[in-house]
Each structure stands twice: as structure tokens, then as C-alpha cells.
Tab-separated table of C-alpha atoms in Angstrom:
chain	number	residue	atom	x	y	z
C	1	UNK	CA	7.428	-16.632	-1.637
C	2	UNK	CA	3.994	-15.355	-0.664
C	3	UNK	CA	1.072	-15.092	-3.055
C	4	UNK	CA	1.321	-11.298	-2.837
C	5	UNK	CA	5.019	-11.312	-3.785
C	6	UNK	CA	4.315	-13.660	-6.676
C	7	UNK	CA	1.422	-11.659	-8.134
C	8	UNK	CA	2.775	-8.203	-7.285
C	9	UNK	CA	5.889	-8.785	-9.380
C	10	UNK	CA	3.951	-8.668	-12.648
C	11	UNK	CA	1.923	-5.662	-11.481
C	12	UNK	CA	5.113	-3.794	-10.573
C	13	UNK	CA	6.630	-4.539	-13.985
C	14	UNK	CA	3.575	-3.264	-15.897
C	15	UNK	CA	3.243	-0.091	-13.812
C	16	UNK	CA	7.004	0.501	-13.749
C	17	UNK	CA	7.152	0.263	-17.536
C	18	UNK	CA	4.311	2.808	-17.778
C	19	UNK	CA	6.255	5.294	-15.635
C	20	UNK	CA	9.463	4.593	-17.559
C	21	UNK	CA	7.630	5.180	-20.843
C	22	UNK	CA	6.358	8.556	-19.639
C	23	UNK	CA	9.814	9.550	-18.363
C	24	UNK	CA	11.380	8.518	-21.673
C	25	UNK	CA	8.840	10.589	-23.608
C	26	UNK	CA	9.532	13.641	-21.425
C	27	UNK	CA	13.278	13.122	-21.937
C	28	UNK	CA	12.899	13.039	-25.717
C	29	UNK	CA	10.706	16.142	-25.694
C	30	UNK	CA	13.184	18.063	-23.561
C	31	UNK	CA	16.022	16.988	-25.843
C	32	UNK	CA	14.058	18.230	-28.864
C	33	UNK	CA	14.454	21.689	-27.336
C	34	UNK	CA	12.837	24.697	-28.946
C	35	UNK	CA	11.161	22.621	-31.618
C	36	UNK	CA	8.593	21.549	-29.022
C	37	UNK	CA	5.506	23.707	-28.732
C	38	UNK	CA	4.377	22.900	-25.198
C	39	UNK	CA	0.720	22.915	-24.216
C	40	UNK	CA	-0.867	22.642	-20.765
C	41	UNK	CA	-3.430	19.965	-21.677
C	42	UNK	CA	-1.075	16.995	-22.231
C	43	UNK	CA	1.119	18.057	-19.306
C	44	UNK	CA	-1.886	18.172	-16.934
C	45	UNK	CA	-3.171	14.863	-18.285
C	46	UNK	CA	0.291	13.319	-17.848
C	47	UNK	CA	0.153	14.480	-14.217
C	48	UNK	CA	-3.199	12.738	-13.743
C	49	UNK	CA	-1.891	9.541	-15.330
C	50	UNK	CA	1.248	9.680	-13.153
C	51	UNK	CA	-0.940	9.901	-10.028
C	52	UNK	CA	-3.180	7.089	-11.298
C	53	UNK	CA	-0.199	4.780	-11.824
C	54	UNK	CA	1.377	5.534	-8.440
C	55	UNK	CA	-1.952	5.198	-6.599
C	56	UNK	CA	-2.724	1.891	-8.342
C	57	UNK	CA	0.719	0.597	-7.384
C	58	UNK	CA	0.254	1.673	-3.758
C	59	UNK	CA	-3.288	0.259	-3.755
C	60	UNK	CA	-1.840	-3.192	-4.377
C	61	UNK	CA	-0.637	-3.154	-0.765
C	62	UNK	CA	-4.189	-3.920	0.346
C	63	UNK	CA	-3.835	-7.415	-1.167
C	64	UNK	CA	-0.761	-8.365	0.875
C	65	UNK	CA	-2.730	-10.702	3.162
C	66	UNK	CA	-4.571	-12.608	0.419
C	67	UNK	CA	-3.994	-16.329	0.619
C	68	UNK	CA	-5.863	-17.476	-2.503
C	69	UNK	CA	-6.740	-16.171	-5.924
C	70	UNK	CA	-7.875	-17.504	-9.270
C	71	UNK	CA	-6.431	-17.304	-12.735
C	72	UNK	CA	-9.518	-15.323	-13.732
C	73	UNK	CA	-8.810	-12.680	-11.085
C	74	UNK	CA	-5.158	-12.517	-12.157
C	75	UNK	CA	-6.197	-12.052	-15.804
C	76	UNK	CA	-8.563	-9.269	-14.735
C	77	UNK	CA	-5.744	-7.726	-12.679
C	78	UNK	CA	-3.305	-7.748	-15.600
C	79	UNK	CA	-5.904	-6.401	-18.026
C	80	UNK	CA	-6.892	-3.537	-15.741
C	81	UNK	CA	-3.204	-2.616	-15.269
C	82	UNK	CA	-2.567	-2.562	-19.002
C	83	UNK	CA	-5.069	0.280	-19.414
C	84	UNK	CA	-3.109	2.844	-17.333
C	85	UNK	CA	-0.046	1.668	-19.290
C	86	UNK	CA	-1.856	2.447	-22.555
C	87	UNK	CA	-2.920	5.854	-21.230
C	88	UNK	CA	0.732	6.547	-20.348
C	89	UNK	CA	1.764	5.484	-23.858
C	90	UNK	CA	-0.779	7.769	-25.556
C	91	UNK	CA	-0.443	10.919	-23.432
C	92	UNK	CA	2.865	12.201	-24.851
C	93	UNK	CA	4.520	11.650	-28.236
C	94	UNK	CA	6.756	8.600	-28.012
C	95	UNK	CA	9.422	9.779	-30.410
C	96	UNK	CA	9.375	13.343	-31.715
C	97	UNK	CA	10.342	13.671	-35.385
C	98	UNK	CA	14.020	14.419	-36.028
C	99	UNK	CA	13.151	17.693	-37.752
C	100	UNK	CA	10.344	20.210	-37.695
C	101	UNK	CA	8.080	21.382	-34.906
C	102	UNK	CA	6.497	19.127	-32.295
C	103	UNK	CA	3.063	20.448	-31.331
C	104	UNK	CA	1.920	18.896	-28.060
C	105	UNK	CA	-1.594	20.295	-28.351
C	106	UNK	CA	-1.969	18.679	-31.800
C	107	UNK	CA	-0.813	15.371	-30.260
C	108	UNK	CA	-3.280	15.779	-27.376
C	109	UNK	CA	-6.113	16.540	-29.776
C	110	UNK	CA	-5.247	13.584	-32.018
C	111	UNK	CA	-4.911	11.046	-29.179
C	112	UNK	CA	-7.489	12.315	-26.652
C	113	UNK	CA	-10.056	9.630	-27.463
C	114	UNK	CA	-7.449	6.877	-26.991
C	115	UNK	CA	-6.005	8.320	-23.772
C	116	UNK	CA	-9.325	9.103	-22.105
C	117	UNK	CA	-10.833	5.888	-23.483
C	118	UNK	CA	-8.041	3.867	-21.820
C	119	UNK	CA	-8.630	5.736	-18.547
C	120	UNK	CA	-12.400	5.139	-18.703
C	121	UNK	CA	-11.959	1.458	-19.529
C	122	UNK	CA	-9.431	1.172	-16.687
C	123	UNK	CA	-11.830	2.754	-14.197
C	124	UNK	CA	-14.588	0.396	-15.291
C	125	UNK	CA	-12.338	-2.664	-14.970
C	126	UNK	CA	-11.144	-1.585	-11.525
C	127	UNK	CA	-14.795	-1.153	-10.542
C	128	UNK	CA	-15.684	-4.569	-12.018
C	129	UNK	CA	-12.789	-6.156	-10.135
C	130	UNK	CA	-14.047	-4.631	-6.894
C	131	UNK	CA	-17.577	-5.849	-7.547
C	132	UNK	CA	-16.400	-9.392	-8.334
C	133	UNK	CA	-14.285	-9.459	-5.191
C	134	UNK	CA	-17.183	-8.084	-3.149
C	135	UNK	CA	-19.501	-10.751	-4.593
C	136	UNK	CA	-17.105	-13.596	-3.727
C	137	UNK	CA	-16.722	-12.343	-0.159
C	138	UNK	CA	-13.350	-10.573	-0.185
C	139	UNK	CA	-14.866	-7.593	1.655
C	140	UNK	CA	-16.919	-9.082	4.504
C	141	UNK	CA	-17.041	-5.709	6.268
C	142	UNK	CA	-19.039	-4.313	3.311
C	143	UNK	CA	-21.902	-6.724	3.937
C	144	UNK	CA	-23.879	-8.438	1.181
C	145	UNK	CA	-23.643	-7.014	-2.315
C	146	UNK	CA	-26.655	-4.924	-3.355
C	147	UNK	CA	-27.740	-3.100	-6.492
C	148	UNK	CA	-27.490	0.220	-4.623
C	149	UNK	CA	-23.997	-0.695	-3.400
C	150	UNK	CA	-22.875	-1.555	-6.913
C	151	UNK	CA	-24.240	1.735	-8.321
C	152	UNK	CA	-22.798	3.754	-5.454
C	153	UNK	CA	-19.353	2.228	-5.985
C	154	UNK	CA	-19.298	3.040	-9.721
C	155	UNK	CA	-16.636	5.571	-10.768
C	156	UNK	CA	-19.100	8.242	-11.886
C	157	UNK	CA	-16.975	11.377	-11.347
C	158	UNK	CA	-13.912	10.601	-13.396
C	159	UNK	CA	-15.654	8.560	-16.114
C	160	UNK	CA	-17.938	11.557	-16.701
C	161	UNK	CA	-14.992	13.983	-16.674
C	162	UNK	CA	-12.970	11.856	-19.096
C	163	UNK	CA	-15.961	11.335	-21.407
C	164	UNK	CA	-16.564	15.092	-21.522
C	165	UNK	CA	-12.924	15.707	-22.376
C	166	UNK	CA	-13.119	13.351	-25.343
C	167	UNK	CA	-15.755	15.526	-26.992
C	168	UNK	CA	-15.314	19.072	-25.660
C	169	UNK	CA	-12.845	20.840	-27.916
C	170	UNK	CA	-12.661	24.254	-26.237
C	171	UNK	CA	-9.159	24.536	-24.876
C	172	UNK	CA	-10.050	26.612	-21.829
C	173	UNK	CA	-12.640	24.001	-20.781
C	174	UNK	CA	-10.047	21.231	-21.142
C	175	UNK	CA	-7.484	23.189	-19.118
C	176	UNK	CA	-9.972	23.994	-16.340
C	177	UNK	CA	-11.319	20.421	-16.117
C	178	UNK	CA	-7.866	18.830	-16.242
C	179	UNK	CA	-6.539	21.232	-13.594
C	180	UNK	CA	-9.550	20.544	-11.349
C	181	UNK	CA	-9.240	16.786	-11.941
C	182	UNK	CA	-5.516	16.805	-11.141
C	183	UNK	CA	-6.016	18.880	-7.978
C	184	UNK	CA	-8.939	16.747	-6.786
C	185	UNK	CA	-7.183	13.456	-7.475
C	186	UNK	CA	-3.978	14.636	-5.786
C	187	UNK	CA	-6.031	15.790	-2.784
C	188	UNK	CA	-7.628	12.331	-2.617
C	189	UNK	CA	-4.481	10.200	-2.864
C	190	UNK	CA	-1.546	12.190	-1.483
C	191	UNK	CA	-2.655	11.814	2.175
C	192	UNK	CA	-3.083	8.024	1.795
C	193	UNK	CA	-1.190	6.192	4.525
C	194	UNK	CA	0.439	2.786	4.223
C	195	UNK	CA	0.955	0.655	7.302
C	196	UNK	CA	2.362	-2.794	7.962
């Protein structure tokens, strides 16, 4: 068994459980039928989280040739993968009540700080992981690590977008920003090519 196969197994489990959790939540909402008052905000955000999880899973392929790692890097890896899982857990109601209406906008409004906070923390941990790996020489083609390189690599766009969405309550602003974020992120990751 290669190091990649050994470490990827845990990553696949965490990310697979996140997708299964989202699918289970959608199933329960659909089964609740007309009691569910759908809203675009949590659906768009669920789309973003779905793309994040799939792109993180596919991004693991870049580590297939690694021959060594440390327990510290594995702990960082697991921690950064738990944050998209938490975002997936927060984005939709886990179990709708047996009776009465289910308002998805109310759920979005109540959990937005947790969902976007998990996404922001995840972005920052992925960035930190990249900086640590750059500093220890995992990316020799990038050259020596510099302050400008560290700042340039920071995830400014989406951390700013997510932070805005925690505090901006106007629904039309949320819908526009989430739609733009989903379209931009899809445009960035859908053309990604994997090769052996």
C-alpha cells in the first residue's frame, strides 16, 4: 500500500460522509413535501459546498507521488477536511420536524455564521497547509517562500465573500453574491483535468 492510498482513505471517508449528509438532508426535505418553503440562498450555498467537497477530493490527486509525511501534516489534513464536512452539515436542516412548516430561509439565516465560518476556517487551513508545505520544500518549482508569495496565495476572494454574507442580511444581495460565487467557482474547477 502506498502512502497516498493509506492517507487518502481517511480523506475519502470524511468527504464522502459530507456528500452523503447533504444527500440525506435533501432526501428528507423532498420527502417533507409541501411543508418545505424552499429558498434560493441555502440551495445556492449547498451547490458551492458540493463543488468545494468534490474539488478538495480531486485535489488530493496531486499528493499521489508523495513518499513521506508527518503526523502533524496528517492532523492538519484531517482538520482542514472536517471544515467542509461541518459546512455540509450546517447548510441544510438535518431532520425536518415531523409536523409544521420547514422554512429553508429561516434555517439559512440561523446557521449562516456557522456555515460561512466553517468555509472561511477551511480556506484558511488549506492556505496554511500550502504555506507549510511550501516552506518545507514540497513545491520546489515555486522557489523560496516570501512574504509577498504568502500574501498573494491567501484566499482573499472567497474569505471576503463569505465574511460579507455572514453580516449582509438583504436577501437580494445574498442571492446575487451566492449565484456569482457558485458560477465563478464552477468556472474555475469544472475544466480541471486529472492525468496519470
